[in-house]
Amino acid sequence: MLRRLTPILLTLLVVVLGVTALAARPDGNAPRRTADFVVLVGVVGLRWEDVNAQTTPTLWRMAQEGSIGSLSTRSARRPTCPVDGWLTLGAGSYAAWNGSRPPGVCPPADVTVEQPDRIGANLPQQESVVAYNQDRLPWGAVPGSLAESVRCSVAIGPGAAVAAARPFGRVDRYAAQLPADPADLLGSCVLSIVDLGSVTGDDPVARAAEARRADTALATVLAARPPRSLVVVAGVSDVAAPARLHVAVADGPGFEKGWLTSASTAREGYLQLIDLAPTALSALGRPMPERLFLGRPAVGVDGRPDDLPAAITATADADREAGAQRTVAGWFFTLLALAEVALFVAVLPLLRRARRHAGPHGPRPVSRRVVAAVELLLVAVALAVPAALLADAVPWWRGDHAGWWFALVTLALIGGATALVRFAPGHERTLGPLGAVAGLATLVVGADVLSGARLQLNGVVGYSALEGGRFAGLGTVGLGVFLAAGLLGAGWLAQRVRREWRPMVMVAVGGVAVVVVGSPYLGADPIGAVALTAGVAVAAAISTGGWLTMSRLVWATMAGLALTVGYAVTDARRPAEERGSLGRFLAALGDGTGGLTLHRSSTANFETLVNSPLTVLAVLGALLVWFALLQPWGGLMRLFGIYPAIRAAMAGTAVASVIGGVLGGAALDVAGAAGALAVPMAALASLRVLDHSTDRTLPGESRERGDGPDGSGGGGLPGGGAVPGAADRGPAPAEAGPGDDADGKRDGGRTAGEGEARSGGPAVPSARKPEPAERPSTEVAAG
């Protein structure tokens, strides 16, 4: 009875852990009304490197008194050109101007601003722009939502007119240029949007001159600001590729000296362009529009250094790191894919010749030195992604040759980690390197997440603030590595205990991993937590042996669905501005707009599948596993037969990585990151299993070592006979461990684990009929 109830109880345990972790959220209450007026000031292309006490004294004083942050100017197109930036500001969601443009270039905006009277203005193209965003783009943005949410708004300058135009094109009050005394104009409406020009180019002298002109105009605005007003200065867009991080400063009630942040980034000192519209409405105490903004209100938080130059240097340094990350990440993953291709090609002949033959005939074994060298290279390539993550603890991006510095640091870390695995206790065992690599990778990624995921932000194997998709928690690559390392580590631990305890080990380790991935205080990835729950359920179901039957697959599917539904319902009950991705999706299904979310996810999956180098890693890993490792000569089936917990861990990794990637809009990126660690370890373990596929364990020796469950090892020849040729190699180590097949060094032919794989039940060495001594040792089952 208990055995039948075990899958149900384990499933419920994983689901409860997951829902508990996902349901706990930080206090995200929207701030109350703090201002009577809001003035949004935009300067196209303004970056923190342009700000200093000499060139921009007004902005410098404003930053001293207010809150500052790095602004991600993502829009519906990349790069965000000026007209797209202004449009996104007014929509509160990712928007873009209609029409085509060359990739990576921002042509002059063809915006017509008509002034039929001396009060307001009209944008005749606005209705077509709204239709374009509604019908052709996946975000469902409504340009003009910000202006439509207040009774009256002011626009000064053509860019501001784009942001302040209502959906039908009307601008309530408009001035083409900033007046010498704009006090009356700024005080006529509760919301004012001001365009102060742009700062463009790469010439420091030219940029300084343009920044000085914008700063002088800003001084005029601040002198005329209404009482109890909030003034926000933002670099609203790029001017060409590549994208950069820009200035954001807020000065007014509730935004005293501190960092700017928002719930859309959950990272101190970062906010997005789409956050400016909800910030303005929140400060004014106005309700959000019926169609929710994608952005969230920004707030000022403590923690900024008292020394303003140090704070500005940190924000400028973040921009440099994000720019360097974009360049270095491309060639890092390309080189990693090439390295894995070369290693996989080198492993194929070793797999063919790894099985040793007892007779005088057969292929000559490969040199031990060559095999040892390939094993070290497999360990090194499996540790490449964790090492690259750890490399971001060193400020390599500050040098003149950032890519070379990153390469040197990463290679040094790979070398050190590989040496640590090589000289770790138990390295000679078949699963020794796999366990060590899984432990190191879990430690690196887990420690980073527990400490705030600082290494992943703008990291080469993390996520970029320039992309605007994620600013905190566990990224796509980190998720792939963490779930692969966590499940493999759980499998390694489970293989070292008795059969009946293995599901418990899988659930215990996997449950902790689900909490780390899904908790908003840690990984903040509910979709990843759902995927990992399904993977843990699969791994626990088959960790004791046997196949992934329909009933086991149903239990795994039910676990994932139960966690998804439980969290989604809990999330949907929160206030709209506090909901996560699943809660938003459930609400969208309720009001009939869920198709936009599905469209965005499918579009992101397709783009990622086509453009990401991690897709190559995923495909290469799958090809090696299917056409080599899973073949009779590949060794993986034998490994799975002897170590069912490892088979369970790898099956769970495959399930979790595919689900996490597809549901998260990352296609095969999660699977590629997971495969970069799991596939080399599978190849290494397969090599070791094949290398000793014809060994025999002497019963007397196994009793002396206590390898079996009762002190007896697995199998061997009757009467303590040795395998033909064993005298030349010395006694072969056993595979059996504390449970029944767990803790040996390299596998014997008829080990307890192999007997388990054949029968589906626990092996009892003393109950097996002794093999004839003359039976060829090469006839051992491949598992």
Coordinates of N, CA and C in Angstrom, one line a residue, residues 611-683:
N611 N 18.2 32.2 -34.3 CA 19.4 33.1 -34.1 C 20.3 32.7 -33.0
S612 N 19.9 31.8 -32.1 CA 20.7 31.6 -30.9 C 21.8 30.5 -31.2
P613 N 23.0 30.7 -30.7 CA 24.0 29.6 -30.8 C 23.8 28.5 -29.9
L614 N 23.0 28.7 -28.8 CA 22.6 27.6 -27.9 C 21.7 26.6 -28.6
T615 N 21.0 27.0 -29.7 CA 20.3 26.0 -30.5 C 21.3 25.0 -31.1
V616 N 22.4 25.4 -31.5 CA 23.4 24.5 -32.1 C 23.9 23.5 -31.0
L617 N 24.1 24.0 -29.8 CA 24.6 23.2 -28.7 C 23.5 22.1 -28.4
A618 N 22.2 22.5 -28.4 CA 21.2 21.6 -28.1 C 21.1 20.5 -29.2
V619 N 21.1 20.9 -30.4 CA 21.0 19.9 -31.5 C 22.3 19.0 -31.5
L620 N 23.5 19.6 -31.3 CA 24.7 18.7 -31.3 C 24.6 17.7 -30.2
G621 N 24.2 18.1 -29.0 CA 24.1 17.2 -27.9 C 23.1 16.1 -28.2
A622 N 21.9 16.4 -28.8 CA 20.9 15.4 -29.1 C 21.4 14.4 -30.1
L623 N 22.2 14.9 -31.1 CA 22.7 14.1 -32.2 C 23.7 13.1 -31.6
L624 N 24.6 13.6 -30.7 CA 25.6 12.7 -30.1 C 24.9 11.6 -29.3
V625 N 23.9 12.0 -28.5 CA 23.3 11.1 -27.6 C 22.5 10.0 -28.4
W626 N 21.8 10.4 -29.4 CA 20.9 9.5 -30.2 C 21.7 8.6 -31.1
F627 N 22.7 9.2 -31.9 CA 23.4 8.4 -32.9 C 24.7 7.8 -32.4
A628 N 25.1 8.1 -31.2 CA 26.3 7.5 -30.7 C 26.1 6.9 -29.3
L629 N 25.8 7.7 -28.3 CA 25.8 7.2 -26.9 C 24.7 6.1 -26.7
L630 N 23.6 6.3 -27.3 CA 22.5 5.3 -27.1 C 22.6 4.1 -28.0
Q631 N 23.6 4.0 -28.9 CA 23.8 2.8 -29.7 C 24.4 1.7 -28.8
P632 N 24.3 0.5 -29.3 CA 24.9 -0.6 -28.5 C 26.3 -0.5 -28.1
W633 N 27.1 0.2 -29.0 CA 28.5 0.4 -28.7 C 28.8 1.7 -28.0
G634 N 27.7 2.5 -27.7 CA 27.9 3.8 -27.1 C 28.1 3.9 -25.6
G635 N 27.6 2.9 -24.9 CA 27.8 2.8 -23.5 C 26.7 3.4 -22.6
L636 N 25.9 4.3 -23.2 CA 25.0 5.0 -22.3 C 23.9 4.1 -21.8
M637 N 23.4 3.2 -22.7 CA 22.4 2.2 -22.2 C 22.9 1.4 -21.1
R638 N 24.2 1.0 -21.2 CA 24.8 0.2 -20.1 C 24.9 1.1 -18.9
L639 N 25.3 2.3 -19.0 CA 25.4 3.2 -17.9 C 24.0 3.3 -17.2
F640 N 22.9 3.5 -18.0 CA 21.6 3.6 -17.5 C 21.2 2.3 -16.7
G641 N 21.6 1.2 -17.3 CA 21.2 -0.1 -16.6 C 21.9 -0.2 -15.3
I642 N 23.1 0.2 -15.2 CA 23.9 0.0 -13.9 C 23.5 1.1 -12.9
Y643 N 23.2 2.3 -13.4 CA 22.9 3.4 -12.6 C 21.6 4.0 -12.9
P644 N 20.5 3.4 -12.5 CA 19.1 3.9 -12.9 C 18.9 5.3 -12.4
A645 N 19.5 5.7 -11.3 CA 19.2 7.1 -10.8 C 19.8 8.1 -11.7
I646 N 21.0 7.8 -12.4 CA 21.5 8.7 -13.4 C 20.7 8.8 -14.6
R647 N 20.1 7.6 -15.0 CA 19.2 7.7 -16.1 C 18.0 8.6 -15.8
A648 N 17.5 8.4 -14.5 CA 16.3 9.3 -14.1 C 16.7 10.7 -14.1
A649 N 17.9 11.1 -13.7 CA 18.3 12.5 -13.6 C 18.4 13.0 -15.1
M650 N 19.0 12.3 -16.0 CA 19.1 12.8 -17.4 C 17.8 12.9 -18.0
A651 N 16.9 11.9 -17.8 CA 15.5 12.0 -18.3 C 14.8 13.3 -17.8
G652 N 14.9 13.5 -16.5 CA 14.3 14.7 -15.9 C 14.9 16.0 -16.4
T653 N 16.2 16.0 -16.7 CA 16.9 17.2 -17.3 C 16.3 17.5 -18.7
A654 N 16.1 16.4 -19.5 CA 15.6 16.6 -20.8 C 14.2 17.2 -20.8
V655 N 13.3 16.6 -19.9 CA 12.0 17.1 -19.8 C 11.9 18.5 -19.3
A656 N 12.6 18.8 -18.2 CA 12.6 20.2 -17.7 C 13.1 21.2 -18.6
S657 N 14.3 20.9 -19.3 CA 14.9 21.9 -20.1 C 14.0 22.2 -21.4
V658 N 13.4 21.2 -21.9 CA 12.5 21.5 -23.1 C 11.3 22.3 -22.7
I659 N 10.7 21.9 -21.6 CA 9.5 22.6 -21.1 C 9.8 24.0 -20.8
G660 N 10.9 24.2 -20.0 CA 11.3 25.5 -19.6 C 11.6 26.5 -20.7
G661 N 12.2 25.9 -21.8 CA 12.6 26.8 -22.9 C 11.4 27.1 -23.7
V662 N 10.5 26.2 -24.0 CA 9.3 26.4 -24.9 C 8.3 27.4 -24.2
L663 N 8.0 27.1 -22.9 CA 7.0 27.9 -22.2 C 7.6 29.3 -21.9
G664 N 8.9 29.4 -21.8 CA 9.5 30.7 -21.5 C 9.9 31.5 -22.7
G665 N 9.6 31.0 -23.9 CA 9.9 31.8 -25.1 C 11.3 31.7 -25.5
A666 N 12.1 30.8 -24.9 CA 13.5 30.7 -25.2 C 13.9 29.5 -26.1
A667 N 12.9 28.8 -26.7 CA 13.1 27.7 -27.6 C 14.0 26.7 -27.0
L668 N 15.1 26.4 -27.6 CA 16.1 25.4 -27.2 C 17.2 25.9 -26.4
D669 N 17.1 27.2 -26.0 CA 18.3 27.8 -25.2 C 18.5 27.1 -23.9
V670 N 17.4 26.8 -23.2 CA 17.6 26.1 -21.9 C 18.1 24.7 -22.1
A671 N 17.6 24.0 -23.1 CA 18.2 22.7 -23.4 C 19.6 22.8 -23.8
G672 N 20.0 23.8 -24.6 CA 21.4 23.9 -25.0 C 22.3 24.2 -23.8
A673 N 21.9 25.0 -22.9 CA 22.7 25.3 -21.7 C 22.8 24.0 -20.8
A674 N 21.7 23.3 -20.7 CA 21.7 22.1 -19.9 C 22.6 21.0 -20.6
G675 N 22.5 20.9 -21.9 CA 23.3 19.9 -22.7 C 24.7 20.2 -22.6
A676 N 25.1 21.5 -22.6 CA 26.5 21.8 -22.5 C 27.2 21.3 -21.3
L677 N 26.4 21.0 -20.2 CA 27.0 20.3 -19.0 C 26.7 18.9 -19.0
A678 N 25.5 18.5 -19.4 CA 25.1 17.1 -19.2 C 25.7 16.1 -20.2
V679 N 25.7 16.6 -21.5 CA 26.2 15.6 -22.5 C 27.7 15.3 -22.4
P680 N 28.6 16.2 -22.1 CA 30.0 15.8 -21.9 C 30.1 14.8 -20.7
M681 N 29.3 15.0 -19.7 CA 29.4 14.1 -18.5 C 28.8 12.8 -18.9
A682 N 27.8 12.7 -19.7 CA 27.3 11.4 -20.2 C 28.3 10.7 -21.0
A683 N 29.0 11.4 -21.9 CA 30.0 10.8 -22.7 C 31.2 10.3 -21.9

